[in-house]
């Protein structure tokens, strides 16, 4: 079979700023392209020239052009967008890039547009929109909690709900918070700090404090949910892998009219005593396929952190899988 003749393709940039944004400082993004596409790439200030096999040049150019489109739409191009775009193209899903980052959920107090950054995140957000209860299960760094808080604030702004309720199981304290010094807020602060941080980032400190003072935002340990019916609220249960089966049942049955629930957790980070069933693990099995309940499993590919963090998550996953196979072989 005759080998196809090499082809040339030129990508033009509007200015030097666009070139740096797409090729990276000191061409770091371009080097990632060269590692993944076997074609020649030469940067010449206001343009990038590609030379190689037709299908390879076409694939590389497609990713670059989609990133260029996203940049011109206001998306900041980071190493994540570059690597994820390349991965999608290699998996035959390159066309998804065109719309992936265009779904702005809201704009933060600092003017930052919050958008899904992976296909998994987009599925997660769609599940929250269309279900009364959504389970977001996945490793650290996949945006489970942050995106849930973003959706809660968006629902509050559009008056779909009247308040936001955030809760976590205080595993280390065994839910016996009375033994800790200070008032309720002092007792639960260490466990709920990630939720505070997300809210302050999205709302800004002044609006966050205003909503807290008026009771529009409520943050409490899971034990304080017992006996309540939560209506017209957006309720988030974070770190749900550390709930027991009874706690999970208690929480889910608090759902009232006009409310949404999002339950997030990482089944690879269960801190419960040995022999205690994780309520999140059990619920993800019980409610699979139940109408009105969405279960989204995010993967290491959805991790939005430093490249090394993604590799750490994958390495731990492989290690745990190996240990599991060894235990099964000994049984």
mmCIF file of N, CA, C and O in Angstrom, residues 6-11 13 19 22-24 26-45 47-65 67 82 85-86 89-90:
data_model
loop_
_atom_site.group_PDB
_atom_site.id
_atom_site.type_symbol
_atom_site.label_atom_id
_atom_site.label_comp_id
_atom_site.label_asym_id
_atom_site.label_seq_id
_atom_site.Cartn_x
_atom_site.Cartn_y
_atom_site.Cartn_z
ATOM 1 N N UNK A 6 3.203 13.508 2.715
ATOM 2 C CA UNK A 6 3.036 14.449 3.822
ATOM 3 C C UNK A 6 2.256 15.689 3.372
ATOM 4 O O UNK A 6 2.337 16.087 2.209
ATOM 5 N N UNK A 7 1.513 16.260 4.282
ATOM 6 C CA UNK A 7 0.752 17.478 3.981
ATOM 7 C C UNK A 7 1.166 18.573 4.957
ATOM 8 O O UNK A 7 1.686 18.311 6.045
ATOM 9 N N UNK A 8 0.908 19.801 4.529
ATOM 10 C CA UNK A 8 1.196 20.949 5.389
ATOM 11 C C UNK A 8 -0.110 21.601 5.836
ATOM 12 O O UNK A 8 -1.098 21.588 5.113
ATOM 13 N N UNK A 9 -0.082 22.145 7.051
ATOM 14 C CA UNK A 9 -1.246 22.855 7.589
ATOM 15 C C UNK A 9 -0.737 24.013 8.434
ATOM 16 O O UNK A 9 0.205 23.849 9.213
ATOM 17 N N UNK A 10 -1.341 25.183 8.285
ATOM 18 C CA UNK A 10 -0.912 26.347 9.060
ATOM 19 C C UNK A 10 -2.062 26.852 9.935
ATOM 20 O O UNK A 10 -3.182 27.032 9.453
ATOM 21 N N UNK A 11 -1.774 27.029 11.212
ATOM 22 C CA UNK A 11 -2.723 27.610 12.158
ATOM 23 C C UNK A 11 -2.287 29.052 12.404
ATOM 24 O O UNK A 11 -1.150 29.302 12.815
ATOM 25 N N UNK A 13 -2.584 32.779 14.324
ATOM 26 C CA UNK A 13 -2.974 33.381 15.594
ATOM 27 C C UNK A 13 -3.257 34.867 15.414
ATOM 28 O O UNK A 13 -2.627 35.530 14.590
ATOM 29 N N UNK A 19 -1.007 33.164 20.682
ATOM 30 C CA UNK A 19 -0.013 32.124 20.384
ATOM 31 C C UNK A 19 0.528 31.513 21.678
ATOM 32 O O UNK A 19 0.613 30.283 21.810
ATOM 33 N N UNK A 22 -2.071 29.283 23.458
ATOM 34 C CA UNK A 22 -2.340 27.983 22.838
ATOM 35 C C UNK A 22 -1.115 27.071 22.797
ATOM 36 O O UNK A 22 -1.262 25.845 22.826
ATOM 37 N N UNK A 23 0.074 27.663 22.713
ATOM 38 C CA UNK A 23 1.292 26.852 22.629
ATOM 39 C C UNK A 23 2.015 26.749 23.960
ATOM 40 O O UNK A 23 2.907 25.913 24.120
ATOM 41 N N UNK A 24 1.601 27.586 24.915
ATOM 42 C CA UNK A 24 2.193 27.534 26.241
ATOM 43 C C UNK A 24 3.407 28.423 26.378
ATOM 44 O O UNK A 24 4.073 28.758 25.401
ATOM 45 N N UNK A 26 6.981 29.228 26.744
ATOM 46 C CA UNK A 26 8.160 28.476 26.267
ATOM 47 C C UNK A 26 7.749 27.211 25.509
ATOM 48 O O UNK A 26 8.427 26.180 25.549
ATOM 49 N N UNK A 27 6.602 27.279 24.858
ATOM 50 C CA UNK A 27 6.100 26.199 23.992
ATOM 51 C C UNK A 27 5.855 24.879 24.729
ATOM 52 O O UNK A 27 5.943 23.797 24.139
ATOM 53 N N UNK A 28 5.508 24.963 26.020
ATOM 54 C CA UNK A 28 5.301 23.720 26.776
ATOM 55 C C UNK A 28 4.104 22.923 26.257
ATOM 56 O O UNK A 28 4.128 21.678 26.263
ATOM 57 N N UNK A 29 3.043 23.607 25.800
ATOM 58 C CA UNK A 29 1.893 22.889 25.263
ATOM 59 C C UNK A 29 2.232 22.272 23.908
ATOM 60 O O UNK A 29 1.777 21.165 23.592
ATOM 61 N N UNK A 30 3.032 22.994 23.123
ATOM 62 C CA UNK A 30 3.412 22.467 21.816
ATOM 63 C C UNK A 30 4.207 21.177 21.961
ATOM 64 O O UNK A 30 4.056 20.237 21.173
ATOM 65 N N UNK A 31 5.040 21.118 22.993
ATOM 66 C CA UNK A 31 5.818 19.889 23.206
ATOM 67 C C UNK A 31 4.905 18.712 23.543
ATOM 68 O O UNK A 31 5.181 17.567 23.152
ATOM 69 N N UNK A 32 3.800 18.979 24.245
ATOM 70 C CA UNK A 32 2.833 17.909 24.553
ATOM 71 C C UNK A 32 2.183 17.425 23.257
ATOM 72 O O UNK A 32 1.986 16.215 23.062
ATOM 73 N N UNK A 33 1.872 18.362 22.353
ATOM 74 C CA UNK A 33 1.333 17.980 21.048
ATOM 75 C C UNK A 33 2.330 17.113 20.289
ATOM 76 O O UNK A 33 1.960 16.095 19.683
ATOM 77 N N UNK A 34 3.589 17.482 20.326
ATOM 78 C CA UNK A 34 4.610 16.721 19.598
ATOM 79 C C UNK A 34 4.803 15.333 20.185
ATOM 80 O O UNK A 34 5.120 14.387 19.464
ATOM 81 N N UNK A 35 4.594 15.200 21.500
ATOM 82 C CA UNK A 35 4.698 13.888 22.136
ATOM 83 C C UNK A 35 3.561 12.967 21.710
ATOM 84 O O UNK A 35 3.720 11.743 21.697
ATOM 85 N N UNK A 36 2.422 13.568 21.350
ATOM 86 C CA UNK A 36 1.229 12.778 21.057
ATOM 87 C C UNK A 36 0.904 12.640 19.571
ATOM 88 O O UNK A 36 0.159 11.738 19.190
ATOM 89 N N UNK A 37 1.434 13.546 18.751
ATOM 90 C CA UNK A 37 1.171 13.485 17.318
ATOM 91 C C UNK A 37 2.496 13.456 16.555
ATOM 92 O O UNK A 37 3.317 14.360 16.712
ATOM 93 N N UNK A 38 2.666 12.424 15.769
ATOM 94 C CA UNK A 38 3.928 12.224 15.047
ATOM 95 C C UNK A 38 3.976 13.088 13.789
ATOM 96 O O UNK A 38 3.851 12.611 12.667
ATOM 97 N N UNK A 39 4.110 14.399 14.041
ATOM 98 C CA UNK A 39 4.251 15.321 12.922
ATOM 99 C C UNK A 39 5.162 16.476 13.337
ATOM 100 O O UNK A 39 5.370 16.717 14.530
ATOM 101 N N UNK A 40 5.677 17.160 12.369
ATOM 102 C CA UNK A 40 6.581 18.276 12.630
ATOM 103 C C UNK A 40 5.770 19.537 12.922
ATOM 104 O O UNK A 40 4.792 19.838 12.238
ATOM 105 N N UNK A 41 6.183 20.272 13.960
ATOM 106 C CA UNK A 41 5.518 21.517 14.320
ATOM 107 C C UNK A 41 6.555 22.616 14.476
ATOM 108 O O UNK A 41 7.531 22.454 15.211
ATOM 109 N N UNK A 42 6.326 23.721 13.788
ATOM 110 C CA UNK A 42 7.256 24.853 13.850
ATOM 111 C C UNK A 42 6.474 26.120 14.165
ATOM 112 O O UNK A 42 5.548 26.488 13.433
ATOM 113 N N UNK A 43 6.831 26.775 15.269
ATOM 114 C CA UNK A 43 6.176 28.023 15.661
ATOM 115 C C UNK A 43 6.907 29.204 15.034
ATOM 116 O O UNK A 43 8.131 29.326 15.176
ATOM 117 N N UNK A 44 6.139 30.064 14.362
ATOM 118 C CA UNK A 44 6.731 31.220 13.694
ATOM 119 C C UNK A 44 5.978 32.502 14.094
ATOM 120 O O UNK A 44 5.440 33.210 13.255
ATOM 121 N N UNK A 45 5.932 32.768 15.381
ATOM 122 C CA UNK A 45 5.313 33.998 15.876
ATOM 123 C C UNK A 45 3.808 34.003 15.769
ATOM 124 O O UNK A 45 3.109 33.595 16.699
ATOM 125 N N UNK A 47 1.965 32.283 13.700
ATOM 126 C CA UNK A 47 1.400 31.073 13.094
ATOM 127 C C UNK A 47 2.162 29.832 13.550
ATOM 128 O O UNK A 47 3.293 29.909 14.025
ATOM 129 N N UNK A 48 1.501 28.688 13.377
ATOM 130 C CA UNK A 48 2.110 27.393 13.671
ATOM 131 C C UNK A 48 1.988 26.533 12.434
ATOM 132 O O UNK A 48 0.892 26.361 11.898
ATOM 133 N N UNK A 49 3.119 25.998 11.959
ATOM 134 C CA UNK A 49 3.124 25.164 10.763
ATOM 135 C C UNK A 49 3.247 23.697 11.149
ATOM 136 O O UNK A 49 4.097 23.325 11.966
ATOM 137 N N UNK A 50 2.373 22.875 10.572
ATOM 138 C CA UNK A 50 2.376 21.437 10.831
ATOM 139 C C UNK A 50 2.695 20.708 9.537
ATOM 140 O O UNK A 50 2.194 21.065 8.468
ATOM 141 N N UNK A 51 3.516 19.644 9.638
ATOM 142 C CA UNK A 51 3.888 18.840 8.477
ATOM 143 C C UNK A 51 3.931 17.381 8.892
ATOM 144 O O UNK A 51 4.579 17.014 9.876
ATOM 145 N N UNK A 52 3.228 16.524 8.140
ATOM 146 C CA UNK A 52 3.243 15.101 8.461
ATOM 147 C C UNK A 52 2.171 14.350 7.708
ATOM 148 O O UNK A 52 1.589 14.866 6.737
ATOM 149 N N UNK A 53 1.899 13.133 8.140
ATOM 150 C CA UNK A 53 0.877 12.305 7.500
ATOM 151 C C UNK A 53 -0.481 13.002 7.603
ATOM 152 O O UNK A 53 -0.786 13.643 8.618
ATOM 153 N N UNK A 54 -1.300 12.914 6.540
ATOM 154 C CA UNK A 54 -2.574 13.649 6.514
ATOM 155 C C UNK A 54 -3.451 13.450 7.735
ATOM 156 O O UNK A 54 -3.968 14.418 8.298
ATOM 157 N N UNK A 55 -3.627 12.184 8.173
ATOM 158 C CA UNK A 55 -4.533 11.928 9.292
ATOM 159 C C UNK A 55 -3.972 12.477 10.606
ATOM 160 O O UNK A 55 -4.725 12.922 11.485
ATOM 161 N N UNK A 56 -2.644 12.465 10.748
ATOM 162 C CA UNK A 56 -2.013 12.968 11.977
ATOM 163 C C UNK A 56 -2.104 14.488 12.028
ATOM 164 O O UNK A 56 -2.475 15.071 13.059
ATOM 165 N N UNK A 57 -1.797 15.137 10.922
ATOM 166 C CA UNK A 57 -1.875 16.595 10.853
ATOM 167 C C UNK A 57 -3.317 17.051 11.086
ATOM 168 O O UNK A 57 -3.569 18.019 11.808
ATOM 169 N N UNK A 58 -4.263 16.340 10.488
ATOM 170 C CA UNK A 58 -5.676 16.698 10.643
ATOM 171 C C UNK A 58 -6.110 16.600 12.107
ATOM 172 O O UNK A 58 -6.832 17.477 12.613
ATOM 173 N N UNK A 59 -5.665 15.550 12.784
ATOM 174 C CA UNK A 59 -6.045 15.355 14.192
ATOM 175 C C UNK A 59 -5.437 16.443 15.071
ATOM 176 O O UNK A 59 -6.132 17.040 15.908
ATOM 177 N N UNK A 60 -4.154 16.715 14.900
ATOM 178 C CA UNK A 60 -3.485 17.740 15.699
ATOM 179 C C UNK A 60 -4.095 19.117 15.441
ATOM 180 O O UNK A 60 -4.355 19.891 16.372
ATOM 181 N N UNK A 61 -4.337 19.415 14.165
ATOM 182 C CA UNK A 61 -4.920 20.710 13.800
ATOM 183 C C UNK A 61 -6.322 20.863 14.378
ATOM 184 O O UNK A 61 -6.709 21.958 14.813
ATOM 185 N N UNK A 62 -7.081 19.765 14.392
ATOM 186 C CA UNK A 62 -8.446 19.835 14.923
ATOM 187 C C UNK A 62 -8.442 20.225 16.396
ATOM 188 O O UNK A 62 -9.217 21.091 16.831
ATOM 189 N N UNK A 63 -7.552 19.609 17.168
ATOM 190 C CA UNK A 63 -7.479 19.950 18.593
ATOM 191 C C UNK A 63 -7.055 21.403 18.768
ATOM 192 O O UNK A 63 -7.638 22.145 19.562
ATOM 193 N N UNK A 64 -6.045 21.818 18.018
ATOM 194 C CA UNK A 64 -5.567 23.196 18.116
ATOM 195 C C UNK A 64 -6.663 24.204 17.747
ATOM 196 O O UNK A 64 -6.832 25.226 18.416
ATOM 197 N N UNK A 65 -7.397 23.913 16.699
ATOM 198 C CA UNK A 65 -8.457 24.821 16.269
ATOM 199 C C UNK A 65 -9.599 24.885 17.275
ATOM 200 O O UNK A 65 -10.195 25.948 17.487
ATOM 201 N N UNK A 67 -9.209 24.371 20.543
ATOM 202 C CA UNK A 67 -8.672 25.130 21.664
ATOM 203 C C UNK A 67 -8.654 26.626 21.340
ATOM 204 O O UNK A 67 -8.910 27.466 22.216
ATOM 205 N N UNK A 82 -5.384 21.147 27.220
ATOM 206 C CA UNK A 82 -4.534 20.607 26.160
ATOM 207 C C UNK A 82 -4.522 19.079 26.205
ATOM 208 O O UNK A 82 -4.813 18.407 25.214
ATOM 209 N N UNK A 85 -8.053 17.594 25.615
ATOM 210 C CA UNK A 85 -8.435 17.717 24.204
ATOM 211 C C UNK A 85 -7.752 16.669 23.347
ATOM 212 O O UNK A 85 -8.376 16.050 22.470
ATOM 213 N N UNK A 86 -6.466 16.448 23.589
ATOM 214 C CA UNK A 86 -5.718 15.429 22.846
ATOM 215 C C UNK A 86 -6.301 14.042 23.117
ATOM 216 O O UNK A 86 -6.464 13.227 22.199
ATOM 217 N N UNK A 89 -9.557 13.546 21.250
ATOM 218 C CA UNK A 89 -9.302 13.347 19.821
ATOM 219 C C UNK A 89 -8.834 11.915 19.555
ATOM 220 O O UNK A 89 -9.306 11.261 18.619
ATOM 221 N N UNK A 90 -7.957 11.423 20.382
ATOM 222 C CA UNK A 90 -7.440 10.059 20.203
ATOM 223 C C UNK A 90 -8.519 9.004 20.442
ATOM 224 O O UNK A 90 -8.445 7.896 19.889
#
